[in-house]
């Protein structure tokens, strides 16, 4: 069964996307997962709601970092897979000597079998993938139904990749773009609210439902295949094989209306309190929960630094934990671990992110005792 997961690199991107284009009409359910190089930044300042805080955290990280893998699994209405290859694992160009990442995230992905040397030499260029995805029949149409698990970050990366610009300043603008590219999306984590007894991350839910994983965890192909199987088993057991689109379509767990709004503004210290109340460390967003347990433990070190932050500032981005650290996690930047102050602009594969311009980010480090 593992042989049905096809690794896609730059050399076979065209032919595999052609295969997907041919299959999507018969298999219109698209289960998706991504792997990315961690969470390296937090927004600072005032936020209207906890949802706004979660979105701004996702936004600043997606704008700073590069995608590593995207996994796609195709199914039909009955959850049946194509006879041959059913899952495609797209491996993107990633250069550890040039691209920013969290050390612990990279170590976790390396232990899961991701070959970063091959990503550097044979990885897919994001724009090449985006061009083919736009014409694939998977996006911009109501017939394709996307399945995901806890997928705010996943779709954040996809929307940025497809749009080829930084994510919108506001969450409402993001959801406008998101619903344009992906008219039908089911987030299994959000759907679990109607499933008594189901809780936890993807693997825990799959185990509870008796769904078996194929392939290694923390690889996007295997995770997308497990997401597909979990969705259809949950639909059968809890939803009588019918999903109410009015209730579940377009809801991303941890973003938008899936997060309870708060009255007034939310400063960074309040966001930390909300995170702790939800069982998250260092003000971690809901959208990060259960995705990287190792990082959540590391982020506990940075809790004291984040509690120093006050409200009422323009939204910015904090780098917690002292020079070279993100909430206790070493941050790798081009040329090695971060040292000194961040530059006034930071390059990404899509260009530079300016500072102090309407809704963009102050790049600053937060050390012991507050701002540096």
Short mmCIF file of C-alpha atoms in Angstrom, two decimals, residues 105-257:
data_model
loop_
_atom_site.label_atom_id
_atom_site.label_comp_id
_atom_site.label_asym_id
_atom_site.label_seq_id
_atom_site.Cartn_x
_atom_site.Cartn_y
_atom_site.Cartn_z
CA UNK A 105 10.87 21.35 13.60
CA UNK A 106 13.61 20.47 11.13
CA UNK A 107 14.99 17.79 13.46
CA UNK A 108 11.51 16.29 13.82
CA UNK A 109 11.01 16.22 10.04
CA UNK A 110 14.49 14.78 9.51
CA UNK A 111 13.75 11.96 11.96
CA UNK A 112 10.54 11.30 10.03
CA UNK A 113 12.57 10.65 6.89
CA UNK A 114 12.54 13.96 5.03
CA UNK A 115 15.72 14.28 2.93
CA UNK A 116 16.66 17.96 3.09
CA UNK A 117 19.69 17.51 0.86
CA UNK A 118 17.41 16.22 -1.88
CA UNK A 119 14.95 19.05 -1.25
CA UNK A 120 17.80 21.47 -1.93
CA UNK A 121 18.95 19.81 -5.15
CA UNK A 122 15.72 18.39 -6.63
CA UNK A 123 12.89 20.27 -4.92
CA UNK A 124 9.95 21.85 -6.74
CA UNK A 125 9.89 25.61 -7.22
CA UNK A 126 6.68 26.99 -5.63
CA UNK A 127 5.68 29.01 -8.69
CA UNK A 128 5.95 25.95 -10.95
CA UNK A 129 3.61 24.01 -8.66
CA UNK A 130 1.19 26.94 -8.35
CA UNK A 131 0.85 27.34 -12.12
CA UNK A 132 -0.02 23.66 -12.55
CA UNK A 133 -2.35 23.59 -9.54
CA UNK A 134 -4.38 26.51 -10.90
CA UNK A 135 -5.14 24.56 -14.10
CA UNK A 136 -5.53 21.16 -12.43
CA UNK A 137 -9.24 21.24 -11.65
CA UNK A 138 -8.50 21.07 -7.92
CA UNK A 139 -9.05 24.78 -7.22
CA UNK A 140 -11.51 27.49 -8.27
CA UNK A 141 -14.35 24.99 -8.74
CA UNK A 142 -17.19 23.66 -6.59
CA UNK A 143 -16.71 20.07 -7.76
CA UNK A 144 -13.44 19.59 -5.84
CA UNK A 145 -14.05 18.98 -2.14
CA UNK A 146 -11.02 19.44 0.07
CA UNK A 147 -10.50 17.49 3.30
CA UNK A 148 -8.06 18.64 5.96
CA UNK A 149 -7.25 18.40 9.65
CA UNK A 150 -6.58 21.51 11.73
CA UNK A 151 -5.61 23.27 8.57
CA UNK A 152 -5.29 27.02 9.13
CA UNK A 153 -1.57 26.93 8.42
CA UNK A 154 -1.98 24.40 5.59
CA UNK A 155 -4.37 26.65 3.68
CA UNK A 156 -2.42 29.74 4.66
CA UNK A 157 0.57 28.34 2.78
CA UNK A 158 -1.57 27.25 -0.17
CA UNK A 159 -3.34 30.61 -0.50
CA UNK A 160 -0.01 32.44 -0.38
CA UNK A 161 1.52 30.06 -2.89
CA UNK A 162 -1.40 30.38 -5.32
CA UNK A 163 -1.73 34.16 -4.94
CA UNK A 164 2.05 34.75 -5.01
CA UNK A 165 1.71 37.65 -2.57
CA UNK A 166 1.81 38.04 1.20
CA UNK A 167 -1.35 37.02 3.05
CA UNK A 168 -4.00 39.74 3.48
CA UNK A 169 -3.79 42.06 6.47
CA UNK A 170 -7.19 41.05 7.84
CA UNK A 171 -8.74 37.68 8.50
CA UNK A 172 -11.88 38.59 6.54
CA UNK A 173 -9.79 39.33 3.46
CA UNK A 174 -8.00 36.02 3.90
CA UNK A 175 -11.27 34.08 4.02
CA UNK A 176 -12.44 35.86 0.86
CA UNK A 177 -9.34 34.59 -0.96
CA UNK A 178 -9.52 31.18 0.68
CA UNK A 179 -13.14 30.59 -0.36
CA UNK A 180 -12.33 31.74 -3.90
CA UNK A 181 -9.55 29.20 -4.35
CA UNK A 182 -11.22 26.47 -2.29
CA UNK A 183 -15.05 26.72 -2.43
CA UNK A 184 -15.61 23.43 -0.55
CA UNK A 185 -13.41 22.56 2.44
CA UNK A 186 -14.04 20.25 5.39
CA UNK A 187 -11.74 20.51 8.41
CA UNK A 188 -11.98 17.24 10.34
CA UNK A 189 -10.81 18.91 13.54
CA UNK A 190 -13.70 21.37 13.36
CA UNK A 191 -16.17 18.60 12.52
CA UNK A 192 -15.14 16.75 15.68
CA UNK A 193 -17.25 19.19 17.69
CA UNK A 194 -20.24 17.04 16.68
CA UNK A 195 -18.53 13.74 17.51
CA UNK A 196 -18.88 12.79 21.15
CA UNK A 197 -15.75 11.19 22.54
CA UNK A 198 -13.39 12.19 19.73
CA UNK A 199 -10.52 14.44 20.75
CA UNK A 200 -6.85 15.09 20.16
CA UNK A 201 -4.69 15.17 17.08
CA UNK A 202 -5.01 13.30 13.81
CA UNK A 203 -3.25 10.14 14.95
CA UNK A 204 -5.27 9.90 18.16
CA UNK A 205 -8.56 10.37 16.31
CA UNK A 206 -7.57 7.82 13.67
CA UNK A 207 -6.67 5.31 16.39
CA UNK A 208 -10.02 5.86 18.11
CA UNK A 209 -11.81 5.22 14.81
CA UNK A 210 -9.74 2.15 13.99
CA UNK A 211 -8.08 3.76 10.97
CA UNK A 212 -4.60 2.49 10.13
CA UNK A 213 -1.77 4.77 9.01
CA UNK A 214 0.16 3.95 5.85
CA UNK A 215 3.67 5.41 5.73
CA UNK A 216 5.59 7.55 8.25
CA UNK A 217 3.97 10.29 10.32
CA UNK A 218 5.11 13.90 9.84
CA UNK A 219 5.30 13.33 6.11
CA UNK A 220 2.62 15.11 4.13
CA UNK A 221 1.70 12.20 1.88
CA UNK A 222 1.03 9.75 4.70
CA UNK A 223 -0.78 12.41 6.74
CA UNK A 224 -3.06 13.31 3.82
CA UNK A 225 -3.92 9.63 3.28
CA UNK A 226 -4.70 9.22 6.97
CA UNK A 227 -6.80 12.40 6.89
CA UNK A 228 -8.87 11.01 4.01
CA UNK A 229 -9.51 7.67 5.72
CA UNK A 230 -10.36 9.38 9.02
CA UNK A 231 -12.83 11.76 7.35
CA UNK A 232 -14.79 9.00 5.61
CA UNK A 233 -14.86 6.79 8.71
CA UNK A 234 -16.07 9.73 10.82
CA UNK A 235 -18.65 10.67 8.18
CA UNK A 236 -19.99 7.13 8.27
CA UNK A 237 -20.13 6.76 12.06
CA UNK A 238 -21.20 10.26 13.13
CA UNK A 239 -22.84 11.98 10.14
CA UNK A 240 -24.85 9.21 8.46
CA UNK A 241 -22.64 9.64 5.37
CA UNK A 242 -23.87 13.21 4.80
CA UNK A 243 -22.10 16.47 5.66
CA UNK A 244 -24.15 19.65 6.04
CA UNK A 245 -22.21 22.20 3.99
CA UNK A 246 -23.98 25.09 5.67
CA UNK A 247 -22.61 23.96 9.01
CA UNK A 248 -19.15 22.65 8.11
CA UNK A 249 -17.97 23.99 4.76
CA UNK A 250 -15.19 26.58 4.86
CA UNK A 251 -14.56 26.41 8.62
CA UNK A 252 -10.88 26.21 9.57
CA UNK A 253 -10.33 25.11 13.15
CA UNK A 254 -8.73 27.90 15.18
CA UNK A 255 -9.58 30.69 12.74
CA UNK A 256 -12.63 32.82 11.99
CA UNK A 257 -15.90 31.95 13.67
#
